Amino acid sequence: MTSLAKRMVRWLVFLFLSAPVFADGPHISLVVDATDAPRKILHAQMQIPASPGTLTLYYPKWIPGEHGPTGPIEGLTGLRFTANGQILNWRRDLQDGWTFHVEVPAGAAVVNASLDCVSPAGREGRIGSPGGVNMTDKMMVLVWNTVLLYPAGPASDELTYDASLRLPPGWKFGTPLPVASQSGGEIKFKAASLTTLVDSPVIAGEYLRVEPLAENPHVEMDIAADSPGALEAPAEDFQHYRDMVVQARMMFGAEHYRDYHFLYSLSDHVAHGGLEHHESNDSRVAERAMVDPEARLLRAGLLTHEYVHSWNGKYRRPADLTTPDYEKPMQDDLLWVYEGLTSYLGDVLSGRSGLRTPEEFRDALAQIAADLDHRPGRSWRNLQDTADGVPAMQGAPKEWVSWRRELDYYDEDVLNWLWVDTIIRQQTQGKKSMDDFCHLFHGGQSGPPEVKTYTFDDVVNALNEIAPYDWRGFWTARLQSHGPAPLDGIARSGWKLVYDETRSAEVKATEEKNKNINAEYSIGLTLETDGRIVDTIEGMPAAAAGIGPGMTVAAVNGRRFSADVLRDALRAGKSSPQPLELLIENTEYFKTFRLDYHGGERYPHLVRDESKPDVMSEIIKPR
Ligand SMILES: [Zn+2]
C-alpha cells in the first residue's frame, strides 16, 4: 500500500470509530412520566417494532454491577399492550418470570406497551436488592432498567432507545446521558443504545446542587437531598473530591468516559449503597451525611470505590460477567478482581485524596482485618466460593454471617491486593507498585466508554509483566485457602494488627450506623442496641456457652441490658473471678448463661512494626 492509501484507510477507520455507532437493530421509543414519583410510582409508554406472531419481551433481570438476578420484577405493574387500537393478549413465561410473550395480530408493525414501576413503601432496602426505594417526596433516581422492556434477540448494544422523561414541576436533574432538548419539566435525550441507557441513571429533585470537580474530561457531582440544608457541605469536602479525581488520573493514567457524574443522593428514605456505571455512579447515603462531621467517616470510601469502578469493572470487565443482554446469567468467579481490587484501590484513593486521614485509613483496614480474623466459616467455605455463590447467596440475612461468610471478596481482597502491592514493591526493589499495574491494566488511550474483557490468565500475565512472580500460585492459594485471614500485606507494609480496649472512631461510627454493639472480638457477639443478637461466632465464649443468633439479651450480671451495662460488665470481668452472667430470652423462654470470660473489651488497631519500613504510609501518600 502507498502511504497515501494508508493515510486514507487510517482516516476512514478514524471516521468509523469516532461516529456514534447505532446498529441496524430496532429503534424503540420510551416516554417516562415521573410526575407521580412522590407517590412512588412511575409510568412509562413504549413503542416497540413488531411483526405478527409472538413477540417475546424481557424485563431486565441480571443488572450490571449487581452481579445477580435482581431486576425488581415485583415492581412491574399496570402492564398493557395494544396494536392498531386493539388490546393484546400476553402471558408470562412459565420458566422465567421476567419474560413476557405478547400475541401480535396480523397487520401490526408496532406494539404499544404501557407499564408502571412501583417502589416499595416504608422499607428502604439497599441498592442492588430487588425493590430498593428510589423515590421520596423531594427527589428520585431514575434507574432506566426498572421502567422498560426490550425485545428478545438483539444484544443490548444493538437496540436503540429514544427516551424522554417528564419530571415533577420545579425539579432539576443531573445525568451522564446526553440531552437532545429540554422544555419545562420535559427532557428528550439523544438516541442511545440500551446498554448506554441502562448505564446512565438520572438523579432529580427539588433541591439539587451541581458541583464541578474537573475539566477535560468534565467531572461533576449532582447532589440531590431531602432538604436544602443537607447540601451545605464544608468547602474542604469538595476539595477532597477534586483531589480524588486528580489522584485517580495519576493512578490509572487515562479516563474511559466522555464526562463523569457523581449522582449522590442524601436521603434517609431511599435504599443506601452505591452502584457503579461507566460515566457515573448512583451513590446514596443518609440525608445529613455531608453536614454531620460524625457521618463523614461512614461515607469516606463510598465515592472512591464507585469511581474506581469506571476503570475496574466497567472498562476492564471479567469476560463471563460481560453478557450480551440482561437475560443471560452472569458468572461471578472473578469478583475478587472486579470488587476486591476496586475496594483496595478505592481505599487507597480515600487516603491519597484526604477523604481519610492516615489514621482513619488504618482504622478502617484494622476493622476489615479483625472481622476476617473472626470468620470461622473459612473452615468450610473458601474465598472463591464467596464470589461464585453470589447469585444464590447475596440476599442472605445478617444472622450467622461469621459461619456462613458473606460477600467476603470485597474486604478480604483489600488485604490480598495490599499483599500483592507489597510483593510488587519488594520484587522490583521499590521501583514499581500497584500503580504500574493500574497503568498497564486500566490505562491505555483515554476516550469514550468501551469494554475490554479479561480472564484469570490475563490478570496473572499483567502482574507478571510488572513483576515476575508466581502469581498463579499466589492467587490460587488465596482463593482456595481454608487457613487464617491474610494479614501478610499489613505485616509486610510495616504494621501489626492488635486489639485493645479503646474503640476507634471507625468502630464507633460503624456501630452507630448499624445500630449495633460490637462485642465480636471479646465474647464473639454482635447485638442490636435493644439486645437482639445478630451473630455469635462459633467457638468463641458466647457460642460455646450455648447462645445463638435471634436470641435477646435481657440482662447482664442481673441488670437490665444496655450497651453501657454490657461494656461495663466486660471491663469489670477483668478483675473479677465471677463469670459474665447473661439472662437471655429465646423463643419466649428465659435462661441464664454463664461465660467464664475475663479478657475485657477488645477492639482492633494497627500499630507500627519498627523493624520494617513504613510502606503503608507510602502507599496512601498523595502522588
Ligand atoms: Zn463495587
XYZ file of C-alpha atoms and ligand atoms in Angstrom:
624
model
C 0.000 0.000 0.000
C 1.172 3.539 -0.696
C 1.460 5.964 2.161
C -1.489 7.952 0.736
C -3.664 4.824 0.702
C -2.534 4.064 4.263
C -3.461 7.596 5.312
C -6.891 7.256 3.690
C -7.525 3.917 5.397
C -6.492 5.420 8.718
C -8.822 8.365 8.103
C -11.744 6.062 7.259
C -11.073 3.952 10.358
C -10.979 7.161 12.400
C -14.297 8.340 10.911
C -15.879 4.974 11.609
C -14.633 4.834 15.185
C -15.495 8.411 16.063
C -19.042 8.458 14.636
C -21.802 7.385 17.035
C -22.415 3.770 16.149
C -26.032 2.665 16.011
C -26.611 -0.789 14.729
C -29.462 -1.522 12.391
C -31.416 -3.103 15.225
C -34.843 -1.892 16.340
C -35.482 1.711 17.442
C -37.741 1.834 20.468
C -39.335 4.930 21.932
C -39.686 5.245 25.688
C -41.571 8.016 27.481
C -41.261 8.029 31.266
C -43.656 10.131 33.329
C -42.131 10.695 36.774
C -44.605 13.327 37.951
C -46.011 10.768 40.440
C -42.561 9.996 41.905
C -43.573 11.234 45.396
C -46.290 8.508 45.333
C -43.517 6.015 44.473
C -44.983 5.127 41.086
C -43.517 5.820 37.629
C -45.482 5.478 34.397
C -43.910 4.508 31.075
C -45.097 4.207 27.463
C -43.156 2.357 24.817
C -43.418 1.792 21.088
C -41.736 -1.406 20.007
C -41.387 -2.517 16.350
C -43.028 -5.918 15.900
C -44.393 -8.322 13.342
C -47.437 -10.625 13.546
C -46.973 -13.688 15.742
C -45.449 -13.951 19.213
C -43.344 -11.023 20.439
C -41.104 -12.024 23.347
C -40.125 -9.168 25.661
C -37.775 -9.155 28.638
C -37.835 -7.066 31.780
C -34.119 -6.574 32.666
C -33.165 -9.331 35.113
C -29.363 -9.569 35.510
C -28.382 -5.972 36.310
C -24.761 -4.919 35.657
C -22.942 -4.178 38.890
C -25.469 -6.078 40.972
C -23.970 -9.452 39.985
C -27.282 -11.283 40.334
C -30.853 -11.647 39.009
C -32.033 -8.574 40.932
C -34.205 -6.735 38.358
C -37.157 -5.672 40.583
C -39.842 -7.630 38.752
C -42.336 -7.320 41.632
C -42.453 -3.568 40.916
C -43.552 -4.079 37.292
C -47.301 -3.364 37.299
C -50.007 -1.896 35.075
C -48.699 -3.838 32.091
C -50.819 -3.395 28.948
C -50.145 -3.962 25.237
C -52.048 -2.606 22.221
C -51.585 -2.615 18.442
C -53.757 -0.847 15.863
C -56.107 0.165 18.693
C -56.598 -3.429 19.815
C -55.759 -4.769 23.317
C -53.336 -7.700 23.006
C -53.171 -10.934 24.980
C -49.962 -11.659 26.847
C -48.624 -14.356 29.112
C -45.666 -14.548 31.473
C -43.167 -17.287 30.678
C -43.654 -20.337 32.879
C -39.913 -20.845 33.402
C -38.748 -17.246 33.698
C -40.860 -14.623 35.456
C -39.023 -11.731 33.747
C -40.136 -12.872 30.249
C -43.441 -11.977 28.546
C -44.984 -13.353 25.353
C -47.337 -10.977 23.514
C -49.678 -12.080 20.709
C -49.247 -9.600 17.829
C -52.163 -9.580 15.338
C -51.884 -9.595 11.553
C -51.196 -6.172 10.079
C -49.463 -4.769 13.183
C -45.950 -3.299 12.797
C -45.704 -1.622 16.213
C -46.725 -2.731 19.698
C -47.546 -0.026 22.238
C -46.678 -1.027 25.770
C -47.620 0.818 28.906
C -46.305 -0.111 32.304
C -45.809 1.223 35.808
C -42.895 0.723 38.167
C -43.920 0.838 41.821
C -41.390 1.229 44.592
C -41.878 -0.410 47.982
C -43.310 1.945 50.598
C -41.981 2.037 54.147
C -38.894 -0.173 53.753
C -35.884 1.297 52.016
C -33.857 -1.845 51.255
C -30.444 -1.404 49.700
C -29.219 -0.739 46.182
C -28.860 -4.000 44.371
C -31.601 -5.699 46.340
C -34.871 -6.193 44.499
C -37.179 -3.309 45.222
C -34.796 -0.831 46.837
C -36.557 2.545 47.132
C -35.566 5.167 44.528
C -38.049 7.983 45.294
C -39.036 10.377 48.078
C -41.256 13.440 48.298
C -38.353 15.655 47.180
C -36.093 13.571 44.930
C -35.621 10.450 42.852
C -33.075 8.385 40.969
C -34.455 7.135 37.681
C -32.970 3.694 37.097
C -33.889 3.053 33.472
C -33.939 -0.741 33.690
C -36.892 -0.518 36.098
C -39.157 1.219 33.546
C -38.636 -0.635 30.285
C -38.932 -3.875 28.359
C -36.770 -4.983 25.451
C -37.318 -7.489 22.653
C -35.627 -10.884 22.793
C -32.970 -11.467 20.151
C -30.726 -8.440 19.606
C -27.903 -7.658 22.029
C -28.419 -4.580 24.223
C -25.753 -2.801 22.114
C -27.935 -3.329 19.017
C -31.126 -1.816 20.445
C -31.594 1.940 20.156
C -33.815 3.819 22.607
C -35.241 7.307 22.090
C -36.003 8.172 25.695
C -37.758 11.135 27.254
C -38.639 11.997 30.815
C -41.207 14.256 32.493
C -40.268 15.451 35.992
C -42.451 16.868 38.793
C -42.775 20.690 38.499
C -39.669 22.588 39.608
C -37.398 19.544 39.845
C -33.860 19.844 38.484
C -31.776 16.912 37.226
C -28.301 15.567 36.510
C -27.226 12.641 34.318
C -24.398 11.469 32.067
C -26.985 10.676 29.338
C -26.641 13.302 26.574
C -29.707 15.602 26.360
C -31.212 16.483 22.970
C -33.688 19.127 24.118
C -35.425 20.357 27.191
C -38.542 22.387 27.790
C -40.215 22.873 31.146
C -40.172 19.603 33.004
C -39.801 17.560 29.794
C -36.374 16.240 28.778
C -35.661 14.500 25.474
C -32.448 12.504 25.427
C -30.289 11.765 22.415
C -30.796 8.282 20.981
C -28.715 5.789 22.920
C -28.151 2.062 22.906
C -29.992 0.078 25.566
C -26.576 -0.624 27.126
C -25.843 3.096 27.484
C -29.359 3.896 28.693
C -29.268 1.290 31.476
C -25.759 2.521 32.330
C -26.879 6.175 32.658
C -29.319 6.904 35.520
C -30.877 10.325 36.128
C -30.912 11.995 39.534
C -33.604 14.638 40.028
C -35.111 16.635 42.831
C -36.402 19.875 44.212
C -33.038 20.502 45.927
C -30.138 19.754 43.595
C -26.575 21.009 43.884
C -24.188 20.724 40.956
C -20.523 20.938 41.922
C -17.882 20.806 39.157
C -14.805 18.758 40.091
C -12.623 18.729 36.950
C -12.400 19.671 33.273
C -11.082 17.755 30.226
C -12.871 15.476 30.687
C -15.603 17.170 32.691
C -16.399 15.648 36.090
C -19.176 16.901 38.361
C -21.214 15.984 41.414
C -25.011 16.134 41.051
C -26.285 16.013 44.623
C -29.986 15.694 45.418
C -31.195 15.902 49.020
C -34.397 15.747 51.005
C -33.669 19.248 52.381
C -31.701 22.296 51.201
C -29.687 22.315 54.460
C -28.285 18.842 53.699
C -26.464 20.318 50.663
C -24.435 22.815 52.714
C -21.274 20.689 52.935
C -17.994 22.313 54.033
C -15.859 23.599 51.131
C -12.874 21.377 52.073
C -15.044 18.324 51.390
C -15.342 19.278 47.744
C -11.597 19.950 47.652
C -11.043 16.327 48.736
C -13.327 15.154 45.927
C -11.430 17.348 43.430
C -8.195 15.795 44.718
C -9.775 12.338 44.296
C -10.213 12.998 40.557
C -6.606 14.215 40.231
C -5.273 11.215 42.170
C -7.368 8.761 40.141
C -5.933 10.170 36.915
C -2.433 9.587 38.300
C -3.341 6.085 39.464
C -4.687 4.937 36.061
C -3.078 7.294 33.531
C -6.221 7.622 31.366
C -10.006 8.034 31.592
C -12.633 5.975 29.794
C -15.606 8.323 29.886
C -16.889 11.297 27.873
C -17.763 13.086 31.082
C -18.441 11.753 34.533
C -21.232 12.429 37.050
C -21.322 11.502 40.722
C -25.089 11.093 41.238
C -25.225 11.496 45.001
C -28.453 11.052 46.995
C -28.745 12.434 50.518
C -31.879 10.882 51.999
C -32.938 8.646 54.890
C -35.746 7.275 52.742
C -34.024 5.729 49.719
C -32.085 2.463 49.522
C -28.491 3.126 50.624
C -25.284 1.945 48.956
C -23.611 2.549 45.634
C -23.940 1.252 42.087
C -21.242 1.833 39.511
C -21.687 2.946 35.935
C -19.214 3.757 33.186
C -19.808 7.520 33.216
C -21.483 7.918 36.598
C -22.243 6.281 39.879
C -25.517 6.142 41.800
C -24.487 6.502 45.442
C -26.875 7.045 48.321
C -26.221 7.918 51.931
C -28.052 9.435 54.912
C -29.590 12.895 54.485
C -27.101 14.618 56.810
C -24.054 12.618 55.673
C -22.339 15.683 54.158
C -23.059 18.076 57.041
C -22.710 15.956 60.211
C -18.984 15.561 60.976
C -19.511 12.139 62.627
C -21.247 10.806 59.500
C -18.238 11.707 57.352
C -16.228 8.562 58.167
C -19.023 6.244 57.079
C -19.066 7.592 53.551
C -15.310 8.249 53.192
C -14.719 5.224 50.971
C -18.004 5.048 49.036
C -17.468 7.505 46.185
C -13.828 6.498 45.696
C -14.925 2.854 45.350
C -17.672 3.632 42.830
C -15.380 5.969 40.865
C -12.645 3.307 40.583
C -15.277 1.034 39.034
C -15.292 3.206 35.903
C -11.868 1.656 35.208
C -12.102 -1.618 37.104
C -15.458 -3.252 36.429
C -16.756 -1.136 33.552
C -13.762 -0.586 31.212
C -11.956 -3.771 32.282
C -14.567 -6.457 32.994
C -14.410 -10.205 33.571
C -15.323 -11.981 30.315
C -18.005 -14.096 31.973
C -19.605 -11.022 33.591
C -19.854 -9.368 30.175
C -23.205 -10.563 28.850
C -24.970 -9.573 25.593
C -28.236 -8.624 27.322
C -29.804 -8.691 30.809
C -31.306 -12.174 30.424
C -28.175 -14.297 30.088
C -26.873 -15.261 33.566
C -23.679 -13.609 34.779
C -20.838 -15.587 36.365
C -19.155 -14.083 39.392
C -15.923 -16.059 39.841
C -13.679 -13.026 39.135
C -15.335 -10.671 41.634
C -12.098 -10.823 43.657
C -10.753 -8.541 40.888
C -13.950 -6.676 39.959
C -14.921 -5.838 43.549
C -11.851 -6.812 45.576
C -9.343 -4.726 43.631
C -11.871 -1.877 43.446
C -12.176 -1.942 47.229
C -8.389 -1.813 47.650
C -7.837 0.982 45.108
C -10.876 2.911 46.404
C -9.459 2.776 49.937
C -6.019 3.855 48.707
C -7.674 6.748 46.869
C -9.548 7.755 50.043
C -6.131 8.137 51.713
C -4.437 9.906 48.805
C -7.292 12.407 48.409
C -7.529 13.240 52.115
C -11.056 11.860 52.455
C -9.485 9.694 55.178
C -6.505 10.716 57.327
C -3.729 8.089 57.500
C -5.038 7.049 60.941
C -8.596 6.735 59.631
C -7.318 4.675 56.709
C -5.519 2.327 59.122
C -8.534 2.065 61.450
C -10.759 1.082 58.526
C -8.190 -1.540 57.478
C -7.916 -2.809 61.071
C -11.693 -3.265 61.221
C -11.644 -5.285 57.977
C -8.737 -7.411 59.190
C -10.380 -8.061 62.581
C -13.689 -9.110 61.029
C -11.985 -11.559 58.689
C -9.817 -12.745 61.573
C -13.091 -13.819 63.257
C -14.690 -15.813 60.445
C -14.909 -19.484 61.444
C -16.778 -20.039 58.142
C -13.382 -20.005 56.435
C -13.040 -23.638 57.583
C -15.787 -24.821 55.202
C -16.038 -22.052 52.628
C -13.099 -20.597 50.709
C -12.844 -17.063 49.330
C -13.575 -18.237 45.773
C -16.960 -19.590 46.863
C -17.954 -16.253 48.419
C -17.785 -14.906 44.819
C -19.120 -17.960 42.967
C -22.161 -18.125 45.243
C -23.326 -14.511 44.801
C -26.405 -15.036 42.569
C -27.778 -17.553 45.069
C -26.465 -16.082 48.321
C -26.379 -12.284 48.093
C -29.727 -11.831 49.812
C -28.674 -13.877 52.865
C -29.621 -12.412 56.268
C -27.081 -10.929 58.711
C -27.670 -13.736 61.217
C -24.950 -16.442 61.155
C -22.747 -14.219 58.953
C -19.467 -15.331 60.537
C -20.275 -19.018 59.974
C -21.935 -18.625 56.549
C -19.457 -15.920 55.405
C -20.820 -13.040 53.319
C -19.534 -11.100 50.302
C -16.013 -11.505 51.697
C -14.339 -10.973 48.302
C -14.754 -7.240 48.939
C -12.895 -6.938 52.251
C -10.623 -9.964 52.153
C -9.290 -8.864 48.786
C -8.400 -5.453 50.205
C -5.944 -7.430 52.345
C -4.880 -9.633 49.407
C -4.284 -6.761 46.963
C -2.330 -4.879 49.669
C -0.220 -8.038 49.925
C 0.216 -8.014 46.117
C 1.266 -4.343 46.251
C 3.979 -5.156 48.818
C 5.234 -8.122 46.730
C 5.496 -5.954 43.589
C 7.447 -3.354 45.553
C 9.769 -5.989 47.019
C 10.334 -7.853 43.722
C 11.229 -4.613 41.920
C 13.310 -3.095 44.744
C 10.702 -0.371 45.201
C 10.737 0.678 41.533
C 7.186 -0.486 40.801
C 3.855 -0.766 42.609
C 0.152 -1.398 42.009
C 0.062 1.994 40.256
C 2.145 0.463 37.454
C -0.276 -2.458 37.252
C -3.193 0.022 37.024
C -1.494 1.948 34.204
C -0.931 -1.281 32.298
C -4.281 -2.946 33.002
C -6.686 0.025 33.202
C -4.870 2.857 31.407
C -4.244 2.900 27.656
C -5.908 5.509 25.487
C -8.436 7.934 27.015
C -11.803 8.048 25.254
C -15.489 7.171 25.430
C -16.716 4.022 27.210
C -15.592 0.693 25.865
C -15.299 -2.740 27.450
C -12.119 -4.789 27.441
C -12.751 -8.196 28.918
C -10.274 -10.315 30.861
C -9.823 -13.783 32.319
C -7.869 -15.162 35.293
C -4.893 -15.712 32.971
C -4.942 -12.074 31.802
C -4.660 -10.888 35.420
C -1.769 -13.267 36.108
C 0.002 -12.222 32.890
C -0.395 -8.500 33.608
C 1.007 -8.963 37.127
C 3.954 -10.871 35.634
C 4.619 -8.035 33.232
C 5.001 -5.658 36.181
C 6.954 -8.010 38.448
C 7.752 -11.644 37.600
C 6.485 -13.875 40.434
C 4.399 -16.999 40.955
C 1.156 -15.003 40.714
C -0.861 -18.014 39.586
C 0.230 -19.901 42.694
C -0.351 -16.841 44.878
C -3.931 -16.271 43.754
C -4.809 -19.960 43.642
C -3.695 -20.258 47.258
C -5.545 -17.089 48.316
C -8.786 -18.168 46.649
C -8.740 -21.784 47.772
C -7.251 -21.450 51.246
C -9.135 -22.535 54.368
C -6.435 -21.074 56.607
C -6.347 -17.876 58.681
C -7.139 -14.365 57.412
C -4.412 -12.984 55.090
C -2.649 -10.441 57.300
C 0.696 -10.646 55.463
C 0.086 -7.452 53.467
C -0.339 -5.496 56.705
C 2.798 -7.066 58.181
C 4.863 -6.513 55.018
C 3.813 -2.857 54.883
C 5.226 -2.272 58.368
C 2.173 -2.598 60.643
C 0.605 -5.089 63.047
C -2.993 -5.875 63.937
C -3.528 -5.575 67.703
C -6.556 -5.431 69.985
C -7.015 -3.064 72.930
C -9.882 -1.645 74.963
C -10.341 1.598 73.038
C -12.941 1.802 70.303
C -11.596 3.556 67.205
C -13.713 6.264 65.574
C -14.292 3.712 62.786
C -15.725 1.098 65.183
C -17.910 3.748 66.884
C -19.211 5.089 63.574
C -19.945 1.576 62.274
C -21.827 0.720 65.479
C -23.842 3.901 65.144
C -24.692 3.276 61.504
C -25.717 -0.344 62.062
C -27.379 0.486 65.425
C -25.494 -2.394 66.974
C -22.865 -3.258 69.584
C -19.606 -4.891 68.562
C -18.517 -7.470 71.169
C -17.244 -9.690 68.353
C -13.574 -9.827 69.298
C -14.172 -10.362 73.045
C -17.070 -12.785 73.615
C -17.937 -13.314 69.918
C -21.250 -11.471 69.933
C -22.884 -8.840 67.714
C -26.077 -7.362 69.134
C -28.565 -4.724 68.149
C -28.949 -1.864 70.619
C -32.115 -3.466 72.034
C -30.223 -6.659 72.919
C -31.313 -8.795 69.985
C -28.389 -10.978 68.941
C -27.400 -10.732 65.268
C -24.484 -13.138 65.294
C -22.449 -15.377 67.542
C -19.033 -16.531 66.414
C -18.624 -20.319 66.510
C -16.016 -21.370 69.071
C -15.967 -18.068 70.989
C -17.339 -17.696 74.564
C -20.987 -16.757 73.769
C -21.493 -19.536 71.190
C -19.576 -22.039 73.314
C -21.961 -21.286 76.222
C -24.995 -22.111 74.038
C -26.074 -18.647 72.847
C -27.133 -18.171 69.207
C -28.390 -15.550 66.728
C -32.002 -14.405 67.150
C -31.945 -14.678 70.969
C -32.228 -11.473 73.028
C -30.020 -10.402 75.920
C -32.406 -9.183 78.656
C -29.927 -8.587 81.486
C -26.193 -8.593 82.188
C -24.982 -9.556 85.674
C -28.533 -9.042 86.981
C -29.044 -5.568 85.485
C -31.322 -4.711 82.543
C -29.334 -4.835 79.281
C -27.946 -1.718 77.602
C -24.785 -1.135 75.583
C -23.129 0.594 78.564
C -24.170 -2.146 81.013
C -22.607 -4.798 78.749
C -19.404 -2.818 78.176
C -19.067 -2.062 81.925
C -19.539 -5.756 82.731
C -16.876 -6.810 80.205
C -14.408 -4.356 81.758
C -15.290 -5.363 85.335
C -14.810 -9.040 84.461
C -11.077 -8.489 84.007
C -10.523 -8.154 87.739
C -13.327 -10.421 88.961
C -13.316 -14.223 89.245
C -17.112 -14.245 88.681
C -18.389 -15.359 85.264
C -20.236 -12.921 82.986
C -23.919 -13.699 83.511
C -26.338 -13.125 80.621
C -30.104 -13.525 81.059
C -31.361 -14.453 77.610
C -34.809 -14.753 76.071
C -35.107 -17.417 73.379
C -38.482 -18.058 71.698
C -40.341 -16.852 74.846
C -38.182 -18.867 77.290
C -35.701 -17.189 79.667
C -32.421 -18.796 80.650
C -29.216 -17.652 82.345
C -25.901 -18.319 80.569
C -22.544 -18.023 82.384
C -19.438 -17.095 80.348
C -16.089 -17.643 82.031
C -14.554 -14.661 80.201
C -12.084 -12.176 81.735
C -10.407 -10.581 78.726
C -12.176 -7.186 78.861
C -13.255 -5.255 75.784
C -11.259 -5.841 72.583
C -11.132 -3.528 69.566
C -8.765 -3.633 66.585
C -5.995 -1.155 65.699
C -2.875 -1.174 63.586
C 0.400 -0.371 65.358
C 3.747 0.287 63.748
C 6.308 -2.519 63.466
C 9.512 -0.500 63.714
C 11.593 -3.418 62.402
C 10.215 -2.773 58.894
C 9.878 0.298 56.645
C 6.501 2.060 56.704
C 5.319 1.045 53.223
C 1.650 1.619 54.085
C 2.145 5.349 54.624
C 3.994 5.452 51.295
C 1.061 3.734 49.540
C -1.535 6.289 50.721
C 0.634 9.408 50.242
C -0.775 11.765 47.558
C 1.035 11.370 44.231
Zn -18.280 -2.265 43.914
